[in-house]
Coordinates of N, CA and C in Angstrom, one line a residue:
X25 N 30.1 -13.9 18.3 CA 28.8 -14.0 19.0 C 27.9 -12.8 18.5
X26 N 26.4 -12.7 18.0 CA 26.0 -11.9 17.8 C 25.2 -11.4 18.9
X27 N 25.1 -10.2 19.2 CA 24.6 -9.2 20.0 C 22.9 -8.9 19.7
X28 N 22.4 -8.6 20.6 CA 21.0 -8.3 21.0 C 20.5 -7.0 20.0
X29 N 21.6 -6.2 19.7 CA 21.7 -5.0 18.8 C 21.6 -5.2 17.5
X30 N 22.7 -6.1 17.3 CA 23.2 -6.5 16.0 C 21.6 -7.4 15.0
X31 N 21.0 -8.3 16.1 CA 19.5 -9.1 15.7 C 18.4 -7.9 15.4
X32 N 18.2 -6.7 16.5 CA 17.5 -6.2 16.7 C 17.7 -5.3 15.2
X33 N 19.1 -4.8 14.8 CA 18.9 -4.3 13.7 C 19.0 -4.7 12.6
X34 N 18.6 -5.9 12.4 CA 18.2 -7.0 11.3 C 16.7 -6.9 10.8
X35 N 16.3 -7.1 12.6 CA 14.9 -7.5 12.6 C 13.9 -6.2 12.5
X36 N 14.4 -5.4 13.0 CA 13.2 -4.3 13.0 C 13.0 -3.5 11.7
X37 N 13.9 -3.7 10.4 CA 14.0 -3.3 9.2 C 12.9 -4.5 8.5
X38 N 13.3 -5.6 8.9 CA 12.1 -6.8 7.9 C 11.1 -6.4 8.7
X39 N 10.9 -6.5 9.3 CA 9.5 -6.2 10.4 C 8.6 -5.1 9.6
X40 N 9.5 -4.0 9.6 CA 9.0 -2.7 8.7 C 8.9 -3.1 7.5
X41 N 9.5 -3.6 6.8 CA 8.9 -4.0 5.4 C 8.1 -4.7 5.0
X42 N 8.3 -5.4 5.9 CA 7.1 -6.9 6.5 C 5.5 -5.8 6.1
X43 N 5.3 -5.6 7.3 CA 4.1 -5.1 7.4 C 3.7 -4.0 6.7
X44 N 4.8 -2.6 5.8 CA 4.8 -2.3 4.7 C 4.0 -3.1 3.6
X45 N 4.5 -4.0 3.2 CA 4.6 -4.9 2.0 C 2.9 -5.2 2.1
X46 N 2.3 -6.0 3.3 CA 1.1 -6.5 3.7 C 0.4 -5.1 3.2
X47 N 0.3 -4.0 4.2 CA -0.3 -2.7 3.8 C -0.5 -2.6 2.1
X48 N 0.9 -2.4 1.3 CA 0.1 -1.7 0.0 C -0.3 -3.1 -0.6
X49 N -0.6 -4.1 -0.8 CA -1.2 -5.5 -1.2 C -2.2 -5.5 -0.4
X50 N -2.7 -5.1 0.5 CA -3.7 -4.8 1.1 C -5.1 -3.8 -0.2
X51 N -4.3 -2.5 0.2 CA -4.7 -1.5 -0.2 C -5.0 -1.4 -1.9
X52 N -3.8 -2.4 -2.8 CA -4.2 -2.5 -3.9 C -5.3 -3.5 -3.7
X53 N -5.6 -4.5 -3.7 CA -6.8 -5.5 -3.4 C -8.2 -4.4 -3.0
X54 N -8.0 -3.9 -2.4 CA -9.5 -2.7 -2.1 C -9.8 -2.1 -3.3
X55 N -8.6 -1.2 -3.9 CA -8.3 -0.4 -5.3 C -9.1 -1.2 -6.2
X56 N -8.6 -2.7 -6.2 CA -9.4 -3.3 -7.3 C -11.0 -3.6 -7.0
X57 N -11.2 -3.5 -5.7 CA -12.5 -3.9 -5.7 C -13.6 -3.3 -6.5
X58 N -13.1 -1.6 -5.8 CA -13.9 -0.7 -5.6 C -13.9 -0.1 -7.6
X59 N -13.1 -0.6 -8.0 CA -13.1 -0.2 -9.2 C -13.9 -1.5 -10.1
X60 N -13.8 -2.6 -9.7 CA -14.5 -3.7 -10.4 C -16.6 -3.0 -9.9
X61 N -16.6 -2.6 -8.5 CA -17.6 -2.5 -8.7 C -18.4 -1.1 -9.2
X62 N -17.8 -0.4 -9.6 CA -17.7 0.7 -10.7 C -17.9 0.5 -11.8
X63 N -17.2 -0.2 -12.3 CA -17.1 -0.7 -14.2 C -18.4 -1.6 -13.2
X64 N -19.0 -2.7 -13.0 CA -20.4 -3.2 -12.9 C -21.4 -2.4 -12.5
X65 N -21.2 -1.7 -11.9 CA -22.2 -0.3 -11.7 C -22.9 0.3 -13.1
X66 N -22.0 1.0 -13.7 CA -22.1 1.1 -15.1 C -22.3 0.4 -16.3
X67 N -22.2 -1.2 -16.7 CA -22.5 -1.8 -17.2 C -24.0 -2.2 -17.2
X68 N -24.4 -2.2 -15.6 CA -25.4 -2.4 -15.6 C -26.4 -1.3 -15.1
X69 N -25.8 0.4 -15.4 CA -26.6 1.1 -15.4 C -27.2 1.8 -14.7
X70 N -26.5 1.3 -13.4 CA -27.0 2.0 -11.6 C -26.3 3.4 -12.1
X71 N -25.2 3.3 -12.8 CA -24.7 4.8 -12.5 C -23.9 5.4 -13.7
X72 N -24.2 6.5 -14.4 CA -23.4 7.0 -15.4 C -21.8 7.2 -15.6
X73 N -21.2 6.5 -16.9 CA -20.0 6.7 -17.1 C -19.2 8.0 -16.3
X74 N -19.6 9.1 -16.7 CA -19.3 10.3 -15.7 C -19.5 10.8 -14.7
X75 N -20.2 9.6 -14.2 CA -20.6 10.4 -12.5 C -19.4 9.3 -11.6
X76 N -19.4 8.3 -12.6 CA -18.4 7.0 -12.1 C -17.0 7.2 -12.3
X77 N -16.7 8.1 -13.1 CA -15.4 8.8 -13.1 C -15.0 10.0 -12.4
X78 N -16.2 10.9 -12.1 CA -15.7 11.5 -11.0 C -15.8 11.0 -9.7
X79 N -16.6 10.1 -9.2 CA -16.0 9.5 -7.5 C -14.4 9.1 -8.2
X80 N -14.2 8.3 -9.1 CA -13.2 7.8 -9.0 C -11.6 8.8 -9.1
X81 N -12.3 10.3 -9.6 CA -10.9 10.9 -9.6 C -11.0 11.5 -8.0
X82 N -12.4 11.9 -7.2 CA -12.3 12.4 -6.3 C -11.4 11.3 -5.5
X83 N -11.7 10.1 -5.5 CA -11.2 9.1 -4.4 C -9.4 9.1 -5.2
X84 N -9.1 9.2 -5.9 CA -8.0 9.5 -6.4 C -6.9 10.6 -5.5
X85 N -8.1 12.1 -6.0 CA -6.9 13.1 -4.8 C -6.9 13.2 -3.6
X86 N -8.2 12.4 -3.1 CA -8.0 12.2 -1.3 C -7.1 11.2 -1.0
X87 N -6.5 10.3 -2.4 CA -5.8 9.8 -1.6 C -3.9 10.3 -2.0
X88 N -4.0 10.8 -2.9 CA -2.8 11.8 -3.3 C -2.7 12.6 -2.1
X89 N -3.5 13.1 -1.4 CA -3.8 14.0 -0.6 C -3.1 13.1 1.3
X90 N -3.7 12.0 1.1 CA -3.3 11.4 1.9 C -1.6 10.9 2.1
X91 N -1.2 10.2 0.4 CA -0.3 10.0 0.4 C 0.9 11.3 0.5
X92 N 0.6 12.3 0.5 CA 1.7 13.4 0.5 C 1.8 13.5 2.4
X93 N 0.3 13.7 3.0 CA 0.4 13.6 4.5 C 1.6 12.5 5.2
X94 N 1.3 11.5 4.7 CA 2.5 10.5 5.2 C 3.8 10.3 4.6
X95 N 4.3 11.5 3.6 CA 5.7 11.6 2.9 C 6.8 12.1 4.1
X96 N 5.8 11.6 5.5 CA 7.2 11.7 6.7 C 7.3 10.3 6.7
X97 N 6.6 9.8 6.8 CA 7.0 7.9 6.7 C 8.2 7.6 5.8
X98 N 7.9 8.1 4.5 CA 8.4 7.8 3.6 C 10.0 7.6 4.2
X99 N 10.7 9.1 4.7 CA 12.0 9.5 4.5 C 12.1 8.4 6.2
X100 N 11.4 8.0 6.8 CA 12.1 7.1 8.0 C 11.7 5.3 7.4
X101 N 11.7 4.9 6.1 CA 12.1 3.7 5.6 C 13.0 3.3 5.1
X102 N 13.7 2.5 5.8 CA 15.3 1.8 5.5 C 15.6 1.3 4.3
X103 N 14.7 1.8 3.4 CA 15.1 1.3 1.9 C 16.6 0.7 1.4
X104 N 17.3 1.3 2.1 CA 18.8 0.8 1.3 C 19.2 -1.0 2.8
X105 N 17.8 -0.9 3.3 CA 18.5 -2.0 4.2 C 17.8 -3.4 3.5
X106 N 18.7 -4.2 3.5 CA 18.2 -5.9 2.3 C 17.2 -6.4 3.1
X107 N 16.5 -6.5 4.6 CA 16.4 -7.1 5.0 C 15.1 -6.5 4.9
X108 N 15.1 -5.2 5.2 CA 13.6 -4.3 4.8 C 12.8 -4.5 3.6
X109 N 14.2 -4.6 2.2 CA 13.4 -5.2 0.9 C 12.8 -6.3 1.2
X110 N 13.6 -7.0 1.3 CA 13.1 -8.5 1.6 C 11.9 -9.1 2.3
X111 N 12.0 -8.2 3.7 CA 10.4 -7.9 4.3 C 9.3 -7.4 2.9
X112 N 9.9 -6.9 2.6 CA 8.5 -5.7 2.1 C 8.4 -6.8 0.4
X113 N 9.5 -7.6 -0.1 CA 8.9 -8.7 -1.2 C 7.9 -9.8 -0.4
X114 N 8.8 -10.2 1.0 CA 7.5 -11.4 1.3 C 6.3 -10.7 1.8
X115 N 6.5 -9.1 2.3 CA 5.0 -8.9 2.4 C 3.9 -9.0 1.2
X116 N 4.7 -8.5 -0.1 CA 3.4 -8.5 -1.3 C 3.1 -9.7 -1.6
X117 N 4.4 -10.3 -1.0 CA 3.7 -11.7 -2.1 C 3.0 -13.0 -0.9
X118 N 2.9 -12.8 0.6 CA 2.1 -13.8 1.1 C 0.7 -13.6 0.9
X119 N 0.3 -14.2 1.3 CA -1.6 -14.5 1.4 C -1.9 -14.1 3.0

């Protein structure tokens, strides 16, 4: 018979990867936005090649900057658990 424990530590690993997965497929989708409307910014001349590369390195180390802030996250993700991967593949890849 499985136990209320034994589910729970199945479930709360896909859960976390679950919504993991959703987050950075999230966050790449914005990355591309914000960069498609950059390259069209400059094609069409609202804004210089070099002014459009520095937002883009600034927005770069704020988020290097950010990603080091949350490198406590990092070390409490069950990576070695299958069920976490597994969460965190159907999170990139649903709609």
């Amino acid at each position: 018979m499985i136990s209320l424990t034994q589910i729970l530590a199945l479930a709360v690993p896909f859960i976390f990867g679950l919504l993991i997965g959703v987050l950075i497929r999230r966050l790449i989708g914005v990355a591309l936005v914000l960069l498609a409307i950059f390259l069209l910014a400059v094609a069409l001349g609202y804004m210089s090649p070099s002014t459009a590369m520095s937002i883009i390195q600034s927005l770069g180390y704020t988020a290097y900057q950010a990603a080091e802030k949350l490198g406590v996250l990092k070390s409490m993700a069950p990576f070695s658990s299958a069920t976490f991967v597994i969460g965190l593949i159907i999170g990139l890849l649903m709609k």
